[in-house]
JSON list of C-alpha atoms and ligand atoms in Angstrom, two decimals:
[
{"chain": "P", "resi": 935, "resn": "MET", "atom": "CA", "xyz": [64.31, 132.16, 78.66]},
{"chain": "P", "resi": 936, "resn": "LYS", "atom": "CA", "xyz": [67.23, 130.72, 76.76]},
{"chain": "P", "resi": 937, "resn": "THR", "atom": "CA", "xyz": [66.71, 127.88, 74.32]},
{"chain": "P", "resi": 938, "resn": "THR", "atom": "CA", "xyz": [69.01, 125.61, 76.32]},
{"chain": "P", "resi": 939, "resn": "SER", "atom": "CA", "xyz": [66.89, 126.12, 79.46]},
{"chain": "P", "resi": 940, "resn": "LEU", "atom": "CA", "xyz": [63.74, 125.29, 77.54]},
{"chain": "P", "resi": 941, "resn": "LEU", "atom": "CA", "xyz": [65.37, 122.15, 76.24]},
{"chain": "P", "resi": 942, "resn": "ALA", "atom": "CA", "xyz": [66.42, 121.19, 79.75]},
{"chain": "P", "resi": 943, "resn": "ILE", "atom": "CA", "xyz": [62.87, 121.66, 81.06]},
{"chain": "P", "resi": 944, "resn": "ALA", "atom": "CA", "xyz": [61.44, 119.75, 78.10]},
{"chain": "P", "resi": 945, "resn": "SER", "atom": "CA", "xyz": [63.83, 116.85, 78.65]},
{"chain": "P", "resi": 946, "resn": "LEU", "atom": "CA", "xyz": [63.00, 116.76, 82.37]},
{"chain": "P", "resi": 947, "resn": "MET", "atom": "CA", "xyz": [59.29, 116.63, 81.53]},
{"chain": "P", "resi": 948, "resn": "PHE", "atom": "CA", "xyz": [59.97, 113.80, 79.08]},
{"chain": "P", "resi": 949, "resn": "LEU", "atom": "CA", "xyz": [61.94, 111.86, 81.70]},
{"chain": "P", "resi": 950, "resn": "ARG", "atom": "CA", "xyz": [59.13, 112.31, 84.17]},
{"chain": "P", "resi": 951, "resn": "THR", "atom": "CA", "xyz": [56.53, 110.96, 81.74]},
{"chain": "P", "resi": 952, "resn": "VAL", "atom": "CA", "xyz": [58.46, 107.69, 81.32]},
{"chain": "P", "resi": 953, "resn": "SER", "atom": "CA", "xyz": [59.70, 107.16, 84.87]},
{"chain": "P", "resi": 954, "resn": "ALA", "atom": "CA", "xyz": [58.71, 103.86, 86.49]},
{"chain": "P", "resi": 955, "resn": "ALA", "atom": "CA", "xyz": [56.76, 105.62, 89.22]},
{"chain": "P", "resi": 956, "resn": "ASP", "atom": "CA", "xyz": [54.23, 106.76, 86.63]},
{"chain": "P", "resi": 957, "resn": "VAL", "atom": "CA", "xyz": [53.59, 103.35, 85.11]},
{"chain": "P", "resi": 958, "resn": "GLU", "atom": "CA", "xyz": [50.67, 101.56, 86.72]},
{"chain": "P", "resi": 959, "resn": "PRO", "atom": "CA", "xyz": [51.70, 98.10, 87.95]},
{"chain": "P", "resi": 960, "resn": "PRO", "atom": "CA", "xyz": [49.84, 95.28, 86.21]},
{"chain": "P", "resi": 961, "resn": "VAL", "atom": "CA", "xyz": [47.07, 93.59, 88.17]},
{"chain": "P", "resi": 962, "resn": "VAL", "atom": "CA", "xyz": [47.94, 90.02, 89.22]},
{"chain": "P", "resi": 963, "resn": "THR", "atom": "CA", "xyz": [45.55, 87.65, 90.93]},
{"chain": "P", "resi": 964, "resn": "PRO", "atom": "CA", "xyz": [47.62, 85.90, 93.60]},
{"chain": "P", "resi": 965, "resn": "GLY", "atom": "CA", "xyz": [47.43, 82.19, 94.29]},
{"chain": "P", "resi": 966, "resn": "ASN", "atom": "CA", "xyz": [46.47, 80.63, 97.59]},
{"chain": "P", "resi": 967, "resn": "HIS", "atom": "CA", "xyz": [48.87, 78.62, 99.73]},
{"chain": "P", "resi": 968, "resn": "GLY", "atom": "CA", "xyz": [51.54, 78.39, 97.05]},
{"chain": "P", "resi": 969, "resn": "SER", "atom": "CA", "xyz": [49.30, 77.97, 94.01]},
{"chain": "P", "resi": 970, "resn": "ALA", "atom": "CA", "xyz": [50.28, 79.86, 90.86]},
{"chain": "P", "resi": 971, "resn": "PRO", "atom": "CA", "xyz": [49.42, 83.55, 90.48]},
{"chain": "P", "resi": 972, "resn": "SER", "atom": "CA", "xyz": [47.62, 84.60, 87.30]},
{"chain": "P", "resi": 973, "resn": "ASP", "atom": "CA", "xyz": [50.76, 85.73, 85.46]},
{"chain": "P", "resi": 974, "resn": "ALA", "atom": "CA", "xyz": [52.81, 82.60, 86.18]},
{"chain": "P", "resi": 975, "resn": "MET", "atom": "CA", "xyz": [53.80, 79.91, 83.73]},
{"chain": "P", "resi": 976, "resn": "VAL", "atom": "CA", "xyz": [52.87, 76.54, 85.24]},
{"chain": "P", "resi": 977, "resn": "LEU", "atom": "CA", "xyz": [55.64, 74.01, 84.65]},
{"chain": "P", "resi": 978, "resn": "PHE", "atom": "CA", "xyz": [54.07, 71.07, 86.51]},
{"chain": "P", "resi": 979, "resn": "ASP", "atom": "CA", "xyz": [50.54, 70.90, 87.85]},
{"chain": "P", "resi": 980, "resn": "GLY", "atom": "CA", "xyz": [50.70, 67.31, 89.06]},
{"chain": "P", "resi": 981, "resn": "LYS", "atom": "CA", "xyz": [49.23, 65.84, 85.89]},
{"chain": "P", "resi": 982, "resn": "ASP", "atom": "CA", "xyz": [51.88, 65.71, 83.17]},
{"chain": "P", "resi": 983, "resn": "LEU", "atom": "CA", "xyz": [55.44, 66.70, 82.32]},
{"chain": "P", "resi": 984, "resn": "SER", "atom": "CA", "xyz": [54.63, 68.18, 78.91]},
{"chain": "P", "resi": 985, "resn": "ALA", "atom": "CA", "xyz": [56.73, 71.28, 79.69]},
{"chain": "P", "resi": 986, "resn": "TRP", "atom": "CA", "xyz": [59.81, 69.09, 80.18]},
{"chain": "P", "resi": 987, "resn": "THR", "atom": "CA", "xyz": [62.19, 66.80, 78.32]},
{"chain": "P", "resi": 988, "resn": "SER", "atom": "CA", "xyz": [64.69, 64.29, 79.59]},
{"chain": "P", "resi": 989, "resn": "GLU", "atom": "CA", "xyz": [68.08, 65.96, 79.91]},
{"chain": "P", "resi": 990, "resn": "LYS", "atom": "CA", "xyz": [69.25, 63.22, 77.55]},
{"chain": "P", "resi": 991, "resn": "GLY", "atom": "CA", "xyz": [66.54, 64.17, 75.04]},
{"chain": "P", "resi": 992, "resn": "GLY", "atom": "CA", "xyz": [63.10, 62.68, 74.50]},
{"chain": "P", "resi": 993, "resn": "GLU", "atom": "CA", "xyz": [60.28, 62.17, 76.96]},
{"chain": "P", "resi": 994, "resn": "PRO", "atom": "CA", "xyz": [60.96, 62.30, 80.71]},
{"chain": "P", "resi": 995, "resn": "ALA", "atom": "CA", "xyz": [61.09, 58.86, 82.35]},
{"chain": "P", "resi": 996, "resn": "TRP", "atom": "CA", "xyz": [59.79, 60.19, 85.66]},
{"chain": "P", "resi": 997, "resn": "LYS", "atom": "CA", "xyz": [56.71, 58.56, 87.15]},
{"chain": "P", "resi": 998, "resn": "VAL", "atom": "CA", "xyz": [53.68, 60.86, 87.50]},
{"chain": "P", "resi": 999, "resn": "GLU", "atom": "CA", "xyz": [50.97, 59.75, 89.94]},
{"chain": "P", "resi": 1000, "resn": "ASN", "atom": "CA", "xyz": [48.82, 61.12, 92.74]},
{"chain": "P", "resi": 1001, "resn": "GLY", "atom": "CA", "xyz": [49.66, 64.71, 91.81]},
{"chain": "P", "resi": 1002, "resn": "TYR", "atom": "CA", "xyz": [53.42, 64.42, 91.95]},
{"chain": "P", "resi": 1003, "resn": "ALA", "atom": "CA", "xyz": [56.38, 63.39, 89.78]},
{"chain": "P", "resi": 1004, "resn": "GLU", "atom": "CA", "xyz": [59.03, 60.98, 91.07]},
{"chain": "P", "resi": 1005, "resn": "VAL", "atom": "CA", "xyz": [62.66, 61.16, 89.98]},
{"chain": "P", "resi": 1006, "resn": "ARG", "atom": "CA", "xyz": [63.70, 58.35, 87.63]},
{"chain": "P", "resi": 1007, "resn": "GLU", "atom": "CA", "xyz": [66.68, 57.47, 85.43]},
{"chain": "P", "resi": 1008, "resn": "SER", "atom": "CA", "xyz": [67.86, 60.95, 84.39]},
{"chain": "P", "resi": 1009, "resn": "GLY", "atom": "CA", "xyz": [67.21, 64.61, 85.07]},
{"chain": "P", "resi": 1010, "resn": "ILE", "atom": "CA", "xyz": [64.52, 66.59, 83.32]},
{"chain": "P", "resi": 1011, "resn": "MET", "atom": "CA", "xyz": [64.75, 70.08, 81.89]},
{"chain": "P", "resi": 1012, "resn": "THR", "atom": "CA", "xyz": [62.28, 72.65, 80.69]},
{"chain": "P", "resi": 1013, "resn": "LYS", "atom": "CA", "xyz": [61.60, 73.16, 77.00]},
{"chain": "P", "resi": 1014, "resn": "GLU", "atom": "CA", "xyz": [61.39, 76.89, 77.77]},
{"chain": "P", "resi": 1015, "resn": "GLN", "atom": "CA", "xyz": [64.52, 78.97, 78.37]},
{"chain": "P", "resi": 1016, "resn": "PHE", "atom": "CA", "xyz": [64.65, 81.40, 81.26]},
{"chain": "P", "resi": 1017, "resn": "GLY", "atom": "CA", "xyz": [66.67, 84.40, 82.39]},
{"chain": "P", "resi": 1018, "resn": "ASP", "atom": "CA", "xyz": [65.69, 86.25, 85.57]},
{"chain": "P", "resi": 1019, "resn": "ILE", "atom": "CA", "xyz": [62.81, 84.45, 87.30]},
{"chain": "P", "resi": 1020, "resn": "GLN", "atom": "CA", "xyz": [60.79, 83.83, 90.43]},
{"chain": "P", "resi": 1021, "resn": "LEU", "atom": "CA", "xyz": [60.35, 80.08, 90.91]},
{"chain": "P", "resi": 1022, "resn": "HIS", "atom": "CA", "xyz": [58.07, 78.12, 93.20]},
{"chain": "P", "resi": 1023, "resn": "VAL", "atom": "CA", "xyz": [58.74, 74.40, 93.59]},
{"chain": "P", "resi": 1024, "resn": "GLU", "atom": "CA", "xyz": [57.56, 71.83, 96.13]},
{"chain": "P", "resi": 1025, "resn": "TRP", "atom": "CA", "xyz": [59.45, 68.65, 96.88]},
{"chain": "P", "resi": 1026, "resn": "ALA", "atom": "CA", "xyz": [59.55, 65.75, 99.32]},
{"chain": "P", "resi": 1027, "resn": "SER", "atom": "CA", "xyz": [62.43, 63.46, 100.11]},
{"chain": "P", "resi": 1028, "resn": "PRO", "atom": "CA", "xyz": [61.55, 59.75, 100.45]},
{"chain": "P", "resi": 1029, "resn": "ALA", "atom": "CA", "xyz": [59.60, 58.90, 103.61]},
{"chain": "P", "resi": 1030, "resn": "GLU", "atom": "CA", "xyz": [61.65, 55.74, 103.92]},
{"chain": "P", "resi": 1031, "resn": "VAL", "atom": "CA", "xyz": [65.09, 56.97, 104.91]},
{"chain": "P", "resi": 1032, "resn": "LYS", "atom": "CA", "xyz": [67.96, 55.34, 103.04]},
{"chain": "P", "resi": 1033, "resn": "GLY", "atom": "CA", "xyz": [71.61, 56.35, 102.88]},
{"chain": "P", "resi": 1034, "resn": "ASP", "atom": "CA", "xyz": [73.23, 59.33, 104.50]},
{"chain": "P", "resi": 1035, "resn": "GLY", "atom": "CA", "xyz": [75.01, 62.55, 103.65]},
{"chain": "P", "resi": 1036, "resn": "GLN", "atom": "CA", "xyz": [74.70, 63.35, 99.94]},
{"chain": "P", "resi": 1037, "resn": "GLY", "atom": "CA", "xyz": [73.11, 59.93, 99.37]},
{"chain": "P", "resi": 1038, "resn": "ARG", "atom": "CA", "xyz": [69.86, 60.73, 101.19]},
{"chain": "P", "resi": 1039, "resn": "GLY", "atom": "CA", "xyz": [67.03, 62.32, 99.22]},
{"chain": "P", "resi": 1040, "resn": "ASN", "atom": "CA", "xyz": [69.38, 64.11, 96.84]},
{"chain": "P", "resi": 1041, "resn": "SER", "atom": "CA", "xyz": [68.06, 66.01, 93.83]},
{"chain": "P", "resi": 1042, "resn": "GLY", "atom": "CA", "xyz": [68.38, 69.67, 92.92]},
{"chain": "P", "resi": 1043, "resn": "VAL", "atom": "CA", "xyz": [67.01, 72.60, 90.97]},
{"chain": "P", "resi": 1044, "resn": "TYR", "atom": "CA", "xyz": [69.49, 73.88, 88.39]},
{"chain": "P", "resi": 1045, "resn": "PHE", "atom": "CA", "xyz": [68.96, 77.38, 87.05]},
{"chain": "P", "resi": 1046, "resn": "GLN", "atom": "CA", "xyz": [70.03, 77.75, 83.43]},
{"chain": "P", "resi": 1047, "resn": "GLY", "atom": "CA", "xyz": [71.19, 74.14, 83.77]},
{"chain": "P", "resi": 1048, "resn": "ARG", "atom": "CA", "xyz": [74.19, 75.51, 85.67]},
{"chain": "P", "resi": 1049, "resn": "TYR", "atom": "CA", "xyz": [73.57, 76.78, 89.18]},
{"chain": "P", "resi": 1050, "resn": "GLU", "atom": "CA", "xyz": [72.12, 74.30, 91.67]},
{"chain": "P", "resi": 1051, "resn": "ILE", "atom": "CA", "xyz": [69.93, 75.03, 94.65]},
{"chain": "P", "resi": 1052, "resn": "GLN", "atom": "CA", "xyz": [70.32, 71.74, 96.47]},
{"chain": "P", "resi": 1053, "resn": "VAL", "atom": "CA", "xyz": [67.45, 69.42, 97.26]},
{"chain": "P", "resi": 1054, "resn": "LEU", "atom": "CA", "xyz": [68.46, 67.00, 100.01]},
{"chain": "P", "resi": 1055, "resn": "ASP", "atom": "CA", "xyz": [66.99, 65.33, 103.06]},
{"chain": "P", "resi": 1056, "resn": "SER", "atom": "CA", "xyz": [68.86, 67.48, 105.59]},
{"chain": "P", "resi": 1057, "resn": "TYR", "atom": "CA", "xyz": [66.65, 66.48, 108.52]},
{"chain": "P", "resi": 1058, "resn": "ASN", "atom": "CA", "xyz": [69.12, 65.01, 111.02]},
{"chain": "P", "resi": 1059, "resn": "ASN", "atom": "CA", "xyz": [71.52, 64.29, 108.18]},
{"chain": "P", "resi": 1060, "resn": "LYS", "atom": "CA", "xyz": [74.94, 65.91, 108.29]},
{"chain": "P", "resi": 1061, "resn": "THR", "atom": "CA", "xyz": [76.91, 66.78, 105.19]},
{"chain": "P", "resi": 1062, "resn": "TYR", "atom": "CA", "xyz": [79.14, 69.64, 104.11]},
{"chain": "P", "resi": 1063, "resn": "PHE", "atom": "CA", "xyz": [77.34, 72.91, 104.66]},
{"chain": "P", "resi": 1064, "resn": "ASN", "atom": "CA", "xyz": [77.38, 74.23, 101.10]},
{"chain": "P", "resi": 1065, "resn": "GLY", "atom": "CA", "xyz": [75.88, 70.93, 100.01]},
{"chain": "P", "resi": 1066, "resn": "GLN", "atom": "CA", "xyz": [72.92, 70.65, 102.41]},
{"chain": "P", "resi": 1067, "resn": "ALA", "atom": "CA", "xyz": [69.29, 71.42, 101.53]},
{"chain": "P", "resi": 1068, "resn": "ALA", "atom": "CA", "xyz": [68.76, 74.95, 100.19]},
{"chain": "P", "resi": 1069, "resn": "SER", "atom": "CA", "xyz": [72.46, 75.55, 99.72]},
{"chain": "P", "resi": 1070, "resn": "PHE", "atom": "CA", "xyz": [73.71, 77.19, 96.55]},
{"chain": "P", "resi": 1071, "resn": "TYR", "atom": "CA", "xyz": [75.58, 73.98, 95.89]},
{"chain": "P", "resi": 1072, "resn": "GLY", "atom": "CA", "xyz": [79.33, 74.23, 96.17]},
{"chain": "P", "resi": 1073, "resn": "HIS", "atom": "CA", "xyz": [79.14, 77.95, 96.86]},
{"chain": "P", "resi": 1074, "resn": "ASN", "atom": "CA", "xyz": [77.04, 79.00, 99.82]},
{"chain": "P", "resi": 1075, "resn": "ALA", "atom": "CA", "xyz": [75.43, 77.30, 102.82]},
{"chain": "P", "resi": 1076, "resn": "PRO", "atom": "CA", "xyz": [71.88, 78.29, 103.81]},
{"chain": "P", "resi": 1077, "resn": "LEU", "atom": "CA", "xyz": [71.54, 80.76, 106.69]},
{"chain": "P", "resi": 1078, "resn": "VAL", "atom": "CA", "xyz": [69.58, 78.14, 108.66]},
{"chain": "P", "resi": 1079, "resn": "ASN", "atom": "CA", "xyz": [68.42, 74.56, 108.19]},
{"chain": "P", "resi": 1080, "resn": "ALA", "atom": "CA", "xyz": [64.63, 74.80, 107.67]},
{"chain": "P", "resi": 1081, "resn": "CYS", "atom": "CA", "xyz": [64.18, 71.19, 106.51]},
{"chain": "P", "resi": 1082, "resn": "ARG", "atom": "CA", "xyz": [61.01, 69.26, 107.28]},
{"chain": "P", "resi": 1083, "resn": "LYS", "atom": "CA", "xyz": [60.95, 65.55, 108.04]},
{"chain": "P", "resi": 1084, "resn": "PRO", "atom": "CA", "xyz": [61.46, 62.94, 105.31]},
{"chain": "P", "resi": 1085, "resn": "GLY", "atom": "CA", "xyz": [58.28, 62.44, 103.28]},
{"chain": "P", "resi": 1086, "resn": "GLU", "atom": "CA", "xyz": [56.79, 65.82, 104.20]},
{"chain": "P", "resi": 1087, "resn": "TRP", "atom": "CA", "xyz": [56.18, 68.38, 101.46]},
{"chain": "P", "resi": 1088, "resn": "GLN", "atom": "CA", "xyz": [58.58, 71.31, 101.46]},
{"chain": "P", "resi": 1089, "resn": "GLN", "atom": "CA", "xyz": [58.70, 74.43, 99.34]},
{"chain": "P", "resi": 1090, "resn": "TYR", "atom": "CA", "xyz": [61.27, 76.68, 97.81]},
{"chain": "P", "resi": 1091, "resn": "ASP", "atom": "CA", "xyz": [60.49, 80.19, 96.64]},
{"chain": "P", "resi": 1092, "resn": "ILE", "atom": "CA", "xyz": [63.49, 81.44, 94.72]},
{"chain": "P", "resi": 1093, "resn": "VAL", "atom": "CA", "xyz": [64.36, 84.71, 93.02]},
{"chain": "P", "resi": 1094, "resn": "PHE", "atom": "CA", "xyz": [67.15, 84.24, 90.51]},
{"chain": "P", "resi": 1095, "resn": "HIS", "atom": "CA", "xyz": [68.90, 86.97, 88.58]},
{"chain": "P", "resi": 1096, "resn": "ALA", "atom": "CA", "xyz": [71.16, 85.49, 85.95]},
{"chain": "P", "resi": 1097, "resn": "PRO", "atom": "CA", "xyz": [74.78, 86.51, 85.61]},
{"chain": "P", "resi": 1098, "resn": "LYS", "atom": "CA", "xyz": [75.03, 88.44, 82.37]},
{"chain": "P", "resi": 1099, "resn": "PRO", "atom": "CA", "xyz": [77.80, 88.18, 79.80]},
{"chain": "P", "resi": 1100, "resn": "ALA", "atom": "CA", "xyz": [79.34, 91.62, 79.25]},
{"chain": "P", "resi": 1101, "resn": "ALA", "atom": "CA", "xyz": [80.60, 92.87, 75.90]},
{"chain": "P", "resi": 1102, "resn": "ASP", "atom": "CA", "xyz": [84.22, 92.81, 77.09]},
{"chain": "P", "resi": 1103, "resn": "GLY", "atom": "CA", "xyz": [84.05, 89.11, 77.97]},
{"chain": "P", "resi": 1104, "resn": "THR", "atom": "CA", "xyz": [83.61, 89.60, 81.72]},
{"chain": "P", "resi": 1105, "resn": "VAL", "atom": "CA", "xyz": [80.51, 88.56, 83.68]},
{"chain": "P", "resi": 1106, "resn": "VAL", "atom": "CA", "xyz": [78.12, 90.84, 85.54]},
{"chain": "P", "resi": 1107, "resn": "PRO", "atom": "CA", "xyz": [77.13, 88.78, 88.63]},
{"chain": "P", "resi": 1108, "resn": "GLY", "atom": "CA", "xyz": [73.55, 87.69, 89.21]},
{"chain": "P", "resi": 1109, "resn": "SER", "atom": "CA", "xyz": [71.99, 86.64, 92.50]},
{"chain": "P", "resi": 1110, "resn": "PHE", "atom": "CA", "xyz": [69.96, 84.05, 94.40]},
{"chain": "P", "resi": 1111, "resn": "THR", "atom": "CA", "xyz": [67.40, 84.78, 97.09]},
{"chain": "P", "resi": 1112, "resn": "VAL", "atom": "CA", "xyz": [65.85, 81.60, 98.53]},
{"chain": "P", "resi": 1113, "resn": "ILE", "atom": "CA", "xyz": [63.00, 81.07, 100.99]},
{"chain": "P", "resi": 1114, "resn": "HIS", "atom": "CA", "xyz": [62.67, 77.50, 102.31]},
{"chain": "P", "resi": 1115, "resn": "ASN", "atom": "CA", "xyz": [59.35, 76.66, 103.94]},
{"chain": "P", "resi": 1116, "resn": "GLY", "atom": "CA", "xyz": [58.75, 80.37, 104.58]},
{"chain": "P", "resi": 1117, "resn": "VAL", "atom": "CA", "xyz": [62.22, 80.96, 106.02]},
{"chain": "P", "resi": 1118, "resn": "LEU", "atom": "CA", "xyz": [64.87, 83.14, 104.34]},
{"chain": "P", "resi": 1119, "resn": "VAL", "atom": "CA", "xyz": [67.90, 80.94, 103.71]},
{"chain": "P", "resi": 1120, "resn": "GLN", "atom": "CA", "xyz": [69.80, 82.70, 100.90]},
{"chain": "P", "resi": 1121, "resn": "ASP", "atom": "CA", "xyz": [69.80, 86.49, 101.12]},
{"chain": "P", "resi": 1122, "resn": "HIS", "atom": "CA", "xyz": [70.72, 87.96, 97.74]},
{"chain": "P", "resi": 1123, "resn": "ILE", "atom": "CA", "xyz": [73.79, 85.74, 97.29]},
{"chain": "P", "resi": 1124, "resn": "LEU", "atom": "CA", "xyz": [75.94, 86.65, 94.30]},
{"chain": "P", "resi": 1125, "resn": "VAL", "atom": "CA", "xyz": [76.05, 84.28, 91.33]},
{"chain": "P", "resi": 1126, "resn": "LYS", "atom": "CA", "xyz": [79.32, 85.03, 89.62]},
{"chain": "P", "resi": 1127, "resn": "GLY", "atom": "CA", "xyz": [78.95, 82.76, 86.62]},
{"chain": "P", "resi": 1128, "resn": "ASP", "atom": "CA", "xyz": [81.05, 79.79, 87.74]},
{"chain": "P", "resi": 1129, "resn": "ALA", "atom": "CA", "xyz": [78.73, 76.88, 87.18]},
{"chain": "P", "resi": 1130, "resn": "THR", "atom": "CA", "xyz": [78.02, 74.07, 89.64]},
{"chain": "P", "resi": 1131, "resn": "THR", "atom": "CA", "xyz": [78.35, 71.64, 86.76]},
{"chain": "P", "resi": 1132, "resn": "ALA", "atom": "CA", "xyz": [80.56, 72.98, 84.01]},
{"chain": "P", "resi": 1133, "resn": "ALA", "atom": "CA", "xyz": [80.35, 69.86, 81.91]},
{"chain": "P", "resi": 1134, "resn": "ARG", "atom": "CA", "xyz": [76.75, 70.21, 80.84]},
{"chain": "P", "resi": 1135, "resn": "PHE", "atom": "CA", "xyz": [76.63, 73.94, 80.18]},
{"chain": "P", "resi": 1136, "resn": "SER", "atom": "CA", "xyz": [79.30, 76.57, 80.57]},
{"chain": "P", "resi": 1137, "resn": "GLY", "atom": "CA", "xyz": [79.67, 80.31, 80.38]},
{"chain": "P", "resi": 1138, "resn": "ALA", "atom": "CA", "xyz": [77.27, 83.04, 81.41]},
{"chain": "P", "resi": 1139, "resn": "THR", "atom": "CA", "xyz": [74.28, 83.34, 79.14]},
{"chain": "P", "resi": 1140, "resn": "PRO", "atom": "CA", "xyz": [71.12, 85.46, 79.20]},
{"chain": "P", "resi": 1141, "resn": "THR", "atom": "CA", "xyz": [68.82, 82.43, 79.30]},
{"chain": "P", "resi": 1142, "resn": "GLY", "atom": "CA", "xyz": [68.84, 78.67, 79.85]},
{"chain": "P", "resi": 1143, "resn": "PRO", "atom": "CA", "xyz": [66.61, 75.78, 80.97]},
{"chain": "P", "resi": 1144, "resn": "LEU", "atom": "CA", "xyz": [65.55, 74.86, 84.45]},
{"chain": "P", "resi": 1145, "resn": "LEU", "atom": "CA", "xyz": [66.73, 71.35, 85.29]},
{"chain": "P", "resi": 1146, "resn": "LEU", "atom": "CA", "xyz": [65.64, 68.97, 88.04]},
{"chain": "P", "resi": 1147, "resn": "GLN", "atom": "CA", "xyz": [68.41, 66.58, 88.97]},
{"chain": "P", "resi": 1148, "resn": "ASN", "atom": "CA", "xyz": [68.42, 62.81, 89.10]},
{"chain": "P", "resi": 1149, "resn": "HIS", "atom": "CA", "xyz": [70.83, 61.78, 91.87]},
{"chain": "P", "resi": 1150, "resn": "GLY", "atom": "CA", "xyz": [69.52, 58.24, 92.18]},
{"chain": "P", "resi": 1151, "resn": "ASN", "atom": "CA", "xyz": [66.97, 58.97, 94.93]},
{"chain": "P", "resi": 1152, "resn": "PRO", "atom": "CA", "xyz": [63.17, 58.86, 94.36]},
{"chain": "P", "resi": 1153, "resn": "VAL", "atom": "CA", "xyz": [62.47, 62.48, 95.36]},
{"chain": "P", "resi": 1154, "resn": "HIS", "atom": "CA", "xyz": [58.95, 63.78, 94.64]},
{"chain": "P", "resi": 1155, "resn": "TYR", "atom": "CA", "xyz": [58.04, 67.11, 93.01]},
{"chain": "P", "resi": 1156, "resn": "ARG", "atom": "CA", "xyz": [54.75, 68.98, 92.64]},
{"chain": "P", "resi": 1157, "resn": "ASN", "atom": "CA", "xyz": [53.35, 72.47, 92.03]},
{"chain": "P", "resi": 1158, "resn": "ILE", "atom": "CA", "xyz": [56.12, 74.07, 89.98]},
{"chain": "P", "resi": 1159, "resn": "TRP", "atom": "CA", "xyz": [55.53, 77.51, 88.52]},
{"chain": "P", "resi": 1160, "resn": "VAL", "atom": "CA", "xyz": [57.65, 80.39, 87.32]},
{"chain": "P", "resi": 1161, "resn": "ARG", "atom": "CA", "xyz": [57.31, 84.11, 86.69]},
{"chain": "P", "resi": 1162, "resn": "LYS", "atom": "CA", "xyz": [59.66, 85.77, 84.23]},
{"chain": "P", "resi": 1163, "resn": "LEU", "atom": "CA", "xyz": [61.24, 88.94, 85.62]},
{"chain": "P", "resi": 1164, "resn": "ASN", "atom": "CA", "xyz": [62.78, 90.24, 82.40]},
{"chain": "B", "resi": 2305, "resn": "LIG", "atom": "MG1", "xyz": [71.73, 67.67, 94.20]}
]
């Protein structure tokens, strides 16, 4: 057999030894009913906001009581920076309905401080479609409106792949997949790197903070955890 053939066989054997199919997946103990799996980073367990700062710097002003945090004064962002992630977050819009449209139970989850998945009381509350609950704000409406009633706990399970800056200055798009209360509402939507809020952060970047928005409404949050995917 020729040397080149031997090399080809050897390289194929090497490729096979490192292919993903041969690597045993790590064992993860799953949570129950939305609780964090064993490999998750818990960002808020209902007790304290030690993983967060105010977006203006310093300690968050949000009220923590009865296992939830209530929006106050300014947004909060994680001390940790994230790239591609799976995020679980539970929220409730105020039980006492005030305002309408974008003024009712408005908050939001910003990935990398840039791309907002909208939190809004969209139960019998019309607004523009790419601004209602579970929209990729300003970009894409949800497939359906899966909102629960005001005051009821709701959950988002979100897979985010960050847009990546390329060496030539262009952006490789990322994506959002969002499940709202068990219902698929964003199905691998492209994230092209144009931020919802350009003022605070701009440009595609490998990592950035998660940010929960203050929009002047006392929205509640609980049970927030994340799994890094890269
Ligand atoms: Mg918002």
